[in-house]
Amino acid sequence: MGEMSRTDPPGAGRSGRIGIGLQLDATHLKILEVLREHGRISVAELAERVGISRANAYTRFEALRADGVIKRFTLEVDHVRAGLGITALIFVTVRQQMWKQFRAQLAQMPEVEYCAITTGQHDAMIQVRMSDVAAVHAMVTDRLANIPAVKATETVFILDEVLHRPYVLPSDQPARTATTPRPEPRRREPVPLGKMRFVGAAEGRATLQRD
Amino acid sequence: MGEMSRTDPPGAGRSGRIGIGLQLDATHLKILEVLREHGRISVAELAERVGISRANAYTRFEALRADGVIKRFTLEVDHVRAGLGITALIFVTVRQQMWKQFRAQLAQMPEVEYCAITTGQHDAMIQVRMSDVAAVHAMVTDRLANIPAVKATETVFILDEVLHRPYVLPSDQPARTATTPRPEPRRREPVPLGKMRFVGAAEGRATLQRD
DNA sequence: GTTGAAATTAGTACGAA
DNA sequence: TTCGTACTAATTTCAAC
């Protein structure tokens, strides 16, 4: 089988994309739904589950890869059994104009599973998995605190992961209700006061710069 | 190929596990490292990359599955190309003693990619992917606000995902420095004041209940 | 834990609808 | 585009070392 595709996806890896990409139809989504749960089944079995011919499955499968919709195949592990049973979220306040260094430092931290730049009170959220809580403490105080770009951190622990889907698809979106149609008239129901709160970006965040 | 393993992992799916699980050695970790990047390669090629015989690779591969360390094979998609370019985090305050309903409701929301119970100011964090910001708004006001267990929400948007590893492994952990050895003497360096802040659980969280 | 050979399955190429 | 089939190549399984 080799690697299933020797050719590198044309636009993969680049952030700015040139082509518009292929339009996903229901069959494409079905393929992604099946592969989400069974990323290692053969294309023949994939075709059977989706209800298309094998040749068609090969064509679409390769198209999804070539177009970059499918980035890579991977797997899910049981973190506890893998020896890293403690998960923590670290919210980071980044010193402005040091974003580049912040990103560079993070790239060298293999213990970080996820990092995203966010709006709101903090600037970034980091998710780490550790063997014990002491390791989290060490991570925050020794590793993160030594990064000049890090101004402050706030750590919370994850007590339980209720659900964790590899990804969601447009087909997972609930049908827009009558009360919330598409982006046309900009008027919606009055929101129960004090129940919801959107948090905008902190000042000076417009200076967000890549690399 | 079929599904690579017809036998169901013994302890998979159950939360409380009976067996202790197998002890992962360096070879196991290497296997997981390779599969993390190339979840679809053949076991033959896996053996070659890890540097072991094929039969050995089959044995260990199956052991990792049977023991539940490997939960399932999946893939990564480009969310933008898949049509869901907006990612948001919704921090939820849950009405105490309604955790069970909260979990039940979430299970019926396929648009939620991730949900974890956390310590700190809020009770849970939800990650969603949507086609546009209006959809996030609709999600929060129509879907979440209708859940009685949800007392309040706070939404932040993800501006950029700096890095996203499928999972981290013990072999990804940086070597414990001399300043931070293993959990023995409980004394560490003084932490730069005001730089770090751990946030404990809100009051009444001890009532956390499953299902 | 390793190697080698048989049996099965996967991937490719092609013409037809 | 999609389907069906035949051909080729690779993978898994099983046996012996």
Coordinates of C-alpha atoms (C1' of nucleotides) in Angstrom, one line a residue:
Chain A
M1 CA 0.0 0.0 0.0
G2 CA 2.9 2.3 0.7
E3 CA 1.6 5.6 2.0
M4 CA -1.6 5.7 0.0
S5 CA -0.4 8.7 -1.9
R6 CA 3.1 9.5 -3.0
T7 CA 2.2 12.8 -4.4
D8 CA 2.3 15.8 -2.0
P9 CA -1.0 17.7 -1.8
P10 CA -0.4 20.8 -3.9
G11 CA -1.5 23.5 -1.5
A12 CA -0.8 21.6 1.7
G13 CA 1.1 23.3 4.3
R14 CA 0.8 26.8 2.9
S15 CA -1.6 29.1 4.7
G16 CA -2.7 31.2 1.8
R17 CA -4.3 29.0 -0.7
I18 CA -4.5 29.7 -4.4
G19 CA -7.2 27.5 -5.7
I20 CA -10.7 27.6 -4.3
G21 CA -10.7 23.9 -3.6
L22 CA -13.2 21.4 -4.6
Q23 CA -16.8 21.8 -3.7
L24 CA -17.7 19.0 -1.2
D25 CA -20.9 17.2 -2.0
A26 CA -22.8 14.8 0.2
T27 CA -20.7 11.9 -0.9
H28 CA -17.5 13.6 0.1
L29 CA -18.9 14.3 3.5
K30 CA -20.0 10.7 3.9
I31 CA -16.5 9.6 3.1
L32 CA -15.1 11.9 5.7
E33 CA -17.6 10.7 8.2
V34 CA -16.6 7.1 7.7
L35 CA -12.9 7.8 7.8
R36 CA -13.3 9.8 10.9
E37 CA -14.3 6.7 12.7
H38 CA -12.3 4.1 10.7
G39 CA -9.2 5.9 9.3
R40 CA -7.6 2.6 8.4
I41 CA -10.2 0.8 6.4
S42 CA -9.4 -0.1 2.8
V43 CA -10.8 2.0 0.0
A44 CA -12.8 -1.0 -1.0
E45 CA -14.6 -1.2 2.3
L46 CA -14.9 2.6 2.3
A47 CA -16.7 2.4 -1.0
E48 CA -19.0 -0.3 0.4
R49 CA -19.9 1.8 3.4
V50 CA -20.5 4.9 1.5
G51 CA -22.4 3.1 -1.2
I52 CA -20.3 4.0 -4.3
S53 CA -18.1 1.9 -6.6
R54 CA -14.5 1.3 -5.7
A55 CA -13.3 3.3 -8.7
N56 CA -15.3 6.2 -7.6
A57 CA -14.1 5.9 -4.0
Y58 CA -10.5 5.9 -5.2
T59 CA -11.1 9.0 -7.3
R60 CA -12.8 11.0 -4.5
F61 CA -10.4 9.7 -1.9
E62 CA -7.4 10.9 -3.8
A63 CA -9.2 14.2 -4.6
L64 CA -9.7 14.9 -0.9
R65 CA -6.1 14.3 -0.3
A66 CA -4.8 16.2 -3.2
D67 CA -7.0 19.2 -2.4
G68 CA -5.8 19.3 1.2
V69 CA -9.1 18.6 2.8
I70 CA -7.6 15.5 4.3
K71 CA -4.3 16.7 5.9
R72 CA -3.1 13.4 7.3
F73 CA -4.1 10.2 8.8
T74 CA -3.5 9.7 12.5
L75 CA -5.0 8.0 15.5
E76 CA -6.4 8.6 18.9
V77 CA -4.7 7.3 22.0
D78 CA -5.9 6.7 25.5
H79 CA -3.9 9.3 27.3
V80 CA -4.2 7.6 30.7
R81 CA -2.9 4.4 29.3
A82 CA -0.2 6.1 27.4
G83 CA 1.0 7.5 30.7
L84 CA -0.1 11.1 30.5
G85 CA -3.3 11.2 32.6
I86 CA -3.2 14.9 33.6
T87 CA -4.5 17.5 31.2
A88 CA -4.3 21.2 31.7
L89 CA -5.1 24.4 29.9
I90 CA -2.8 27.3 30.3
F91 CA -4.1 30.7 29.3
V92 CA -1.2 32.9 28.3
T93 CA -0.9 36.7 28.2
V94 CA 1.6 37.5 25.5
R95 CA 3.8 40.6 25.6
Q96 CA 2.8 42.6 22.6
Q97 CA 5.2 42.6 19.7
M98 CA 6.8 39.4 20.9
W99 CA 4.4 37.1 19.1
K100 CA 7.0 35.9 16.7
Q101 CA 9.2 34.7 19.6
F102 CA 6.2 33.2 21.3
R103 CA 5.4 31.1 18.3
A104 CA 9.0 30.1 17.8
Q105 CA 9.4 29.0 21.4
L106 CA 6.2 27.0 21.3
A107 CA 7.3 25.1 18.2
Q108 CA 10.1 23.7 20.3
M109 CA 7.9 22.4 23.0
P110 CA 6.8 18.9 22.1
E111 CA 4.8 18.5 25.2
V112 CA 2.2 21.0 24.0
E113 CA -0.7 19.3 22.3
Y114 CA -2.6 22.3 21.2
C115 CA -2.1 26.1 21.1
A116 CA -4.5 28.7 19.7
I117 CA -4.5 32.4 19.6
T118 CA -7.8 33.7 21.0
T119 CA -9.8 36.8 21.5
G120 CA -10.9 37.7 25.0
Q121 CA -9.1 38.3 28.3
H122 CA -6.1 36.2 27.4
D123 CA -4.1 36.0 24.2
A124 CA -3.5 32.3 23.8
M125 CA -4.6 28.9 25.1
I126 CA -2.2 26.0 25.5
Q127 CA -3.2 22.5 26.2
V128 CA -0.7 20.1 27.7
R129 CA -0.7 16.5 28.9
M130 CA 1.5 15.4 31.7
S131 CA 2.1 12.4 33.9
D132 CA 1.2 14.3 37.1
V133 CA 0.2 17.7 38.4
A134 CA 3.7 18.4 39.5
A135 CA 4.8 18.2 35.9
V136 CA 2.3 20.8 35.0
H137 CA 3.6 23.0 37.6
A138 CA 7.1 22.5 36.4
M139 CA 6.0 23.2 32.8
V140 CA 4.4 26.5 33.8
T141 CA 7.1 27.7 36.1
D142 CA 10.2 26.4 34.4
R143 CA 9.4 26.2 30.7
L144 CA 6.8 28.9 30.1
A145 CA 8.0 31.4 32.6
N146 CA 11.4 31.4 30.9
I147 CA 9.9 32.6 27.7
P148 CA 10.3 36.4 27.6
A149 CA 7.2 36.7 25.4
V150 CA 5.0 35.3 28.2
K151 CA 3.8 38.0 30.4
A152 CA 1.5 36.0 32.6
T153 CA -0.3 32.6 32.7
E154 CA -3.4 31.2 34.2
T155 CA -3.7 27.4 34.6
V156 CA -6.8 25.3 34.9
F157 CA -7.0 21.5 35.0
I158 CA -9.3 19.3 33.0
L159 CA -11.2 17.1 35.3
D160 CA -13.0 15.1 32.6
E161 CA -13.2 15.1 28.8
V162 CA -16.9 14.8 28.0
L163 CA -16.5 14.4 24.3
H164 CA -13.7 14.6 21.8
R165 CA -14.5 14.3 18.1
P166 CA -11.6 14.2 15.7
Y167 CA -13.3 16.9 13.7
V168 CA -16.8 18.2 12.8
L169 CA -18.2 18.5 9.4
P170 CA -20.8 20.7 7.8
S171 CA -23.1 17.7 7.8
D172 CA -22.8 17.8 11.6
Q173 CA -24.3 21.3 11.8
P174 CA -27.8 21.3 13.1
A175 CA -30.3 22.6 10.6
R176 CA -30.7 26.4 11.0
T177 CA -33.9 26.9 12.8
A178 CA -36.5 29.4 11.5
T179 CA -35.5 31.7 14.3
T180 CA -31.9 31.7 13.0
P181 CA -31.9 31.5 9.3
R182 CA -28.9 32.4 7.1
P183 CA -27.0 35.7 7.3
E184 CA -29.7 37.8 5.7
P185 CA -31.9 40.1 7.9
R186 CA -29.6 40.9 10.8
R187 CA -32.3 40.7 13.5
R188 CA -32.6 37.8 15.9
E189 CA -34.5 36.9 19.0
P190 CA -33.7 39.0 22.1
V191 CA -31.1 37.1 24.1
P192 CA -31.8 36.4 27.8
L193 CA -29.9 39.1 29.5
G194 CA -26.8 38.1 31.5
K195 CA -26.9 34.6 30.1
M196 CA -24.5 35.2 27.3
R197 CA -21.4 37.2 26.9
F198 CA -19.1 37.6 24.0
V199 CA -15.6 38.6 24.8
G200 CA -13.7 40.7 22.3
A201 CA -10.0 40.9 21.8
A202 CA -7.8 42.8 24.2
E203 CA -6.4 46.1 23.0
G204 CA -3.3 46.1 20.8
R205 CA -4.1 42.6 19.5
A206 CA -4.4 44.0 16.0
T207 CA -0.6 43.7 15.9
L208 CA -1.0 40.0 15.5
Q209 CA 1.8 38.8 13.3
R210 CA 2.7 35.5 11.9
D211 CA 6.1 33.9 12.0
Chain B
M1 CA -7.2 -5.6 5.2
G2 CA -10.6 -5.4 6.7
E3 CA -10.5 -3.2 9.7
M4 CA -7.1 -4.3 10.9
S5 CA -8.5 -5.9 14.0
R6 CA -11.8 -7.7 14.2
T7 CA -11.6 -8.2 17.9
D8 CA -12.9 -5.4 20.1
P9 CA -10.4 -4.0 22.6
P10 CA -11.4 -5.6 25.9
G11 CA -11.5 -2.5 28.1
A12 CA -12.3 0.0 25.4
G13 CA -15.3 2.3 26.0
R14 CA -15.5 1.6 29.7
S15 CA -14.3 4.3 32.0
G16 CA -13.2 2.3 34.9
R17 CA -10.6 -0.1 33.8
I18 CA -9.7 -3.4 35.4
G19 CA -6.4 -4.4 34.0
I20 CA -3.4 -2.3 34.6
G21 CA -2.5 -2.3 31.0
L22 CA 0.7 -3.1 29.3
Q23 CA 3.9 -1.2 30.2
L24 CA 5.0 0.9 27.2
D25 CA 8.6 0.6 26.3
A26 CA 10.6 2.7 23.9
T27 CA 9.5 0.6 20.9
H28 CA 5.9 1.1 21.7
L29 CA 6.3 4.8 21.9
K30 CA 8.2 4.8 18.6
I31 CA 5.3 2.9 17.0
L32 CA 2.9 5.5 18.3
E33 CA 5.1 8.3 17.1
V34 CA 5.2 6.9 13.6
L35 CA 1.5 6.2 13.5
R36 CA 0.7 9.7 14.7
E37 CA 2.1 11.1 11.5
H38 CA 1.2 8.2 9.2
G39 CA -1.8 6.5 10.5
R40 CA -2.4 4.5 7.3
I41 CA 0.9 2.9 6.5
S42 CA 1.1 -0.8 6.4
V43 CA 2.5 -2.7 9.3
A44 CA 5.3 -3.8 7.1
E45 CA 6.4 -0.2 6.5
L46 CA 5.8 0.6 10.2
A47 CA 8.2 -2.2 11.1
E48 CA 10.8 -0.8 8.8
R49 CA 10.5 2.7 10.2
V50 CA 10.6 1.6 13.8
G51 CA 13.5 -0.9 13.1
I52 CA 11.9 -4.1 14.2
S53 CA 10.7 -7.2 12.4
R54 CA 7.3 -7.4 10.8
A55 CA 6.0 -10.1 13.1
N56 CA 7.1 -8.0 16.1
A57 CA 5.4 -5.0 14.6
Y58 CA 2.2 -7.0 14.2
T59 CA 2.4 -8.3 17.7
R60 CA 2.9 -4.9 19.3
F61 CA 0.5 -3.2 17.0
E62 CA -2.2 -5.6 18.0
A63 CA -1.3 -5.3 21.7
L64 CA -1.6 -1.6 21.6
R65 CA -5.1 -1.9 20.1
A66 CA -6.2 -4.7 22.4
D67 CA -5.0 -2.9 25.4
G68 CA -6.9 0.3 24.4
V69 CA -3.9 2.5 24.1
I70 CA -4.9 3.0 20.5
K71 CA -8.5 4.0 20.6
R72 CA -9.2 4.4 16.9
F73 CA -7.7 5.5 13.7
T74 CA -8.8 8.8 12.3
L75 CA -7.6 11.7 10.2
E76 CA -7.1 15.4 10.3
V77 CA -9.0 17.7 8.0
D78 CA -8.5 21.2 6.9
H79 CA -11.4 22.9 8.6
V80 CA -11.4 25.8 6.2
R81 CA -11.5 23.6 3.2
A82 CA -14.1 21.5 4.8
G83 CA -16.3 24.6 5.1
L84 CA -16.0 25.3 8.8
G85 CA -13.5 28.1 9.0
I86 CA -14.6 29.7 12.3
T87 CA -13.6 28.2 15.6
A88 CA -14.8 29.3 18.9
L89 CA -14.4 28.4 22.6
I90 CA -17.4 28.6 24.8
F91 CA -16.8 28.6 28.5
V92 CA -19.9 27.4 30.3
T93 CA -21.1 27.9 33.9
V94 CA -23.2 24.9 34.7
R95 CA -26.0 25.0 37.2
Q96 CA -25.0 22.7 40.0
Q97 CA -26.6 19.3 40.3
M98 CA -27.5 19.5 36.6
W99 CA -24.4 18.0 35.3
K100 CA -26.1 14.9 34.2
Q101 CA -28.4 16.8 32.0
F102 CA -25.6 19.0 30.7
R103 CA -23.8 15.9 29.6
A104 CA -26.8 14.4 28.0
Q105 CA -27.6 17.5 26.0
L106 CA -24.0 17.8 24.8
A107 CA -24.0 14.3 23.5
Q108 CA -26.8 15.4 21.2
M109 CA -24.9 18.2 19.7
P110 CA -22.8 17.0 16.8
E111 CA -21.4 20.4 16.1
V112 CA -19.4 20.3 19.3
E113 CA -15.8 19.1 18.6
Y114 CA -14.5 19.1 22.1
C115 CA -15.9 19.5 25.6
A116 CA -14.0 19.3 28.9
I117 CA -14.9 19.9 32.5
T118 CA -12.4 22.3 34.0
T119 CA -11.3 23.8 37.2
G120 CA -11.2 27.5 37.5
Q121 CA -13.7 30.3 37.0
H122 CA -15.9 28.3 34.6
D123 CA -17.1 24.8 34.7
A124 CA -16.7 23.5 31.2
M125 CA -15.1 24.5 27.9
I126 CA -16.7 23.7 24.6
Q127 CA -15.0 24.0 21.2
V128 CA -17.1 24.4 18.1
R129 CA -16.4 24.9 14.4
M130 CA -18.8 26.8 12.3
S131 CA -19.1 28.3 8.8
D132 CA -19.4 31.9 10.0
V133 CA -19.5 33.9 13.2
A134 CA -23.3 34.2 12.9
A135 CA -23.5 30.5 13.3
V136 CA -21.5 30.7 16.5
H137 CA -23.9 33.3 17.8
A138 CA -26.8 31.1 16.8
M139 CA -25.2 28.2 18.5
V140 CA -24.8 30.0 21.8
T141 CA -28.1 31.8 21.9
D142 CA -30.3 29.2 20.4
R143 CA -28.8 25.9 21.3
L144 CA -26.8 26.4 24.5
A145 CA -29.1 28.9 26.0
N146 CA -31.9 26.5 25.7
I147 CA -30.2 24.0 28.0
P148 CA -31.5 24.5 31.5
A149 CA -28.2 23.3 32.9
V150 CA -26.4 26.2 31.3
K151 CA -26.3 29.1 33.7
A152 CA -24.0 31.4 31.7
T153 CA -21.6 31.3 28.8
E154 CA -18.6 33.3 27.7
T155 CA -17.4 33.0 24.1
V156 CA -14.0 33.7 22.6
F157 CA -13.0 33.2 19.0
I158 CA -9.9 31.4 17.9
L159 CA -7.9 33.7 15.6
D160 CA -5.2 31.2 14.7
E161 CA -4.2 27.7 15.6
V162 CA -0.5 27.8 16.2
L163 CA -0.1 24.1 16.6
H164 CA -2.2 21.0 16.9
R165 CA -0.7 17.6 17.6
P166 CA -2.9 14.6 17.5
Y167 CA -1.5 13.6 20.8
V168 CA 1.6 13.9 22.9
L169 CA 3.5 11.0 24.4
P170 CA 5.8 10.5 27.4
S171 CA 8.6 10.6 24.9
D172 CA 7.6 14.1 24.1
Q173 CA 8.1 15.3 27.6
P174 CA 11.2 17.4 28.1
A175 CA 13.7 15.9 30.4
R176 CA 13.1 17.0 34.0
T177 CA 15.7 19.6 34.8
A178 CA 17.8 19.5 37.9
T179 CA 15.7 22.3 39.2
T180 CA 12.6 20.2 38.9
P181 CA 13.3 16.5 39.5
R182 CA 10.7 13.9 40.3
P183 CA 8.0 14.2 43.0
E184 CA 10.3 13.8 45.9
P185 CA 11.4 16.8 48.0
R186 CA 8.5 19.2 47.7
R187 CA 10.6 22.4 47.5
R188 CA 11.1 24.2 44.2
E189 CA 12.4 27.5 43.0
P190 CA 10.6 30.6 44.1
V191 CA 8.1 31.5 41.3
P192 CA 8.3 35.0 39.8
L193 CA 5.5 36.7 41.6
G194 CA 2.5 37.7 39.6
K195 CA 3.7 35.8 36.7
M196 CA 1.8 32.6 37.3
R197 CA -1.5 31.8 38.7
F198 CA -3.2 28.5 39.3
V199 CA -7.0 28.6 39.4
G200 CA -8.8 26.2 41.6
A201 CA -12.2 24.8 41.1
A202 CA -15.3 26.9 41.9
E203 CA -17.2 26.1 45.1
G204 CA -19.6 23.2 45.0
R205 CA -17.8 21.4 42.2
A206 CA -17.2 18.4 44.4
T207 CA -20.7 17.4 43.3
L208 CA -19.3 16.5 39.9
Q209 CA -21.2 13.4 38.8
R210 CA -20.9 11.2 35.8
D211 CA -23.8 10.2 33.5
Chain C
dG1 C1' 11.9 -12.4 18.1
dT2 C1' 13.1 -13.3 13.3
dT3 C1' 12.8 -14.8 8.5
dG4 C1' 10.6 -16.7 4.3
dA5 C1' 6.7 -18.4 1.4
dA6 C1' 1.6 -19.0 0.5
dA7 C1' -2.9 -17.0 0.4
dT8 C1' -5.6 -13.1 0.5
dT9 C1' -6.4 -8.5 -0.3
dA10 C1' -5.4 -4.1 -2.0
dG11 C1' -4.4 -0.8 -5.9
dT12 C1' -4.3 0.3 -10.9
dA13 C1' -5.9 0.6 -15.7
dC14 C1' -9.1 0.1 -18.9
dG15 C1' -13.5 0.1 -21.6
dA16 C1' -18.5 0.7 -21.3
dA17 C1' -22.6 2.9 -19.7
Chain D
dT1 C1' -18.7 11.1 -13.8
dT2 C1' -19.5 6.7 -12.5
dC3 C1' -19.3 1.7 -12.8
dG4 C1' -17.5 -3.0 -13.6
dT5 C1' -13.8 -6.1 -14.5
dA6 C1' -9.3 -7.9 -15.3
dC7 C1' -4.4 -7.3 -14.2
dT8 C1' -0.6 -6.3 -11.2
dA9 C1' 1.4 -5.4 -6.9
dA10 C1' 1.5 -5.3 -2.1
dT11 C1' 0.0 -6.9 2.4
dT12 C1' -1.3 -10.2 6.0
dT13 C1' -1.0 -14.7 7.6
dC14 C1' 1.2 -18.8 8.8
dA15 C1' 4.9 -21.8 9.3
dA16 C1' 9.6 -23.1 10.5
dC17 C1' 14.0 -21.5 12.4

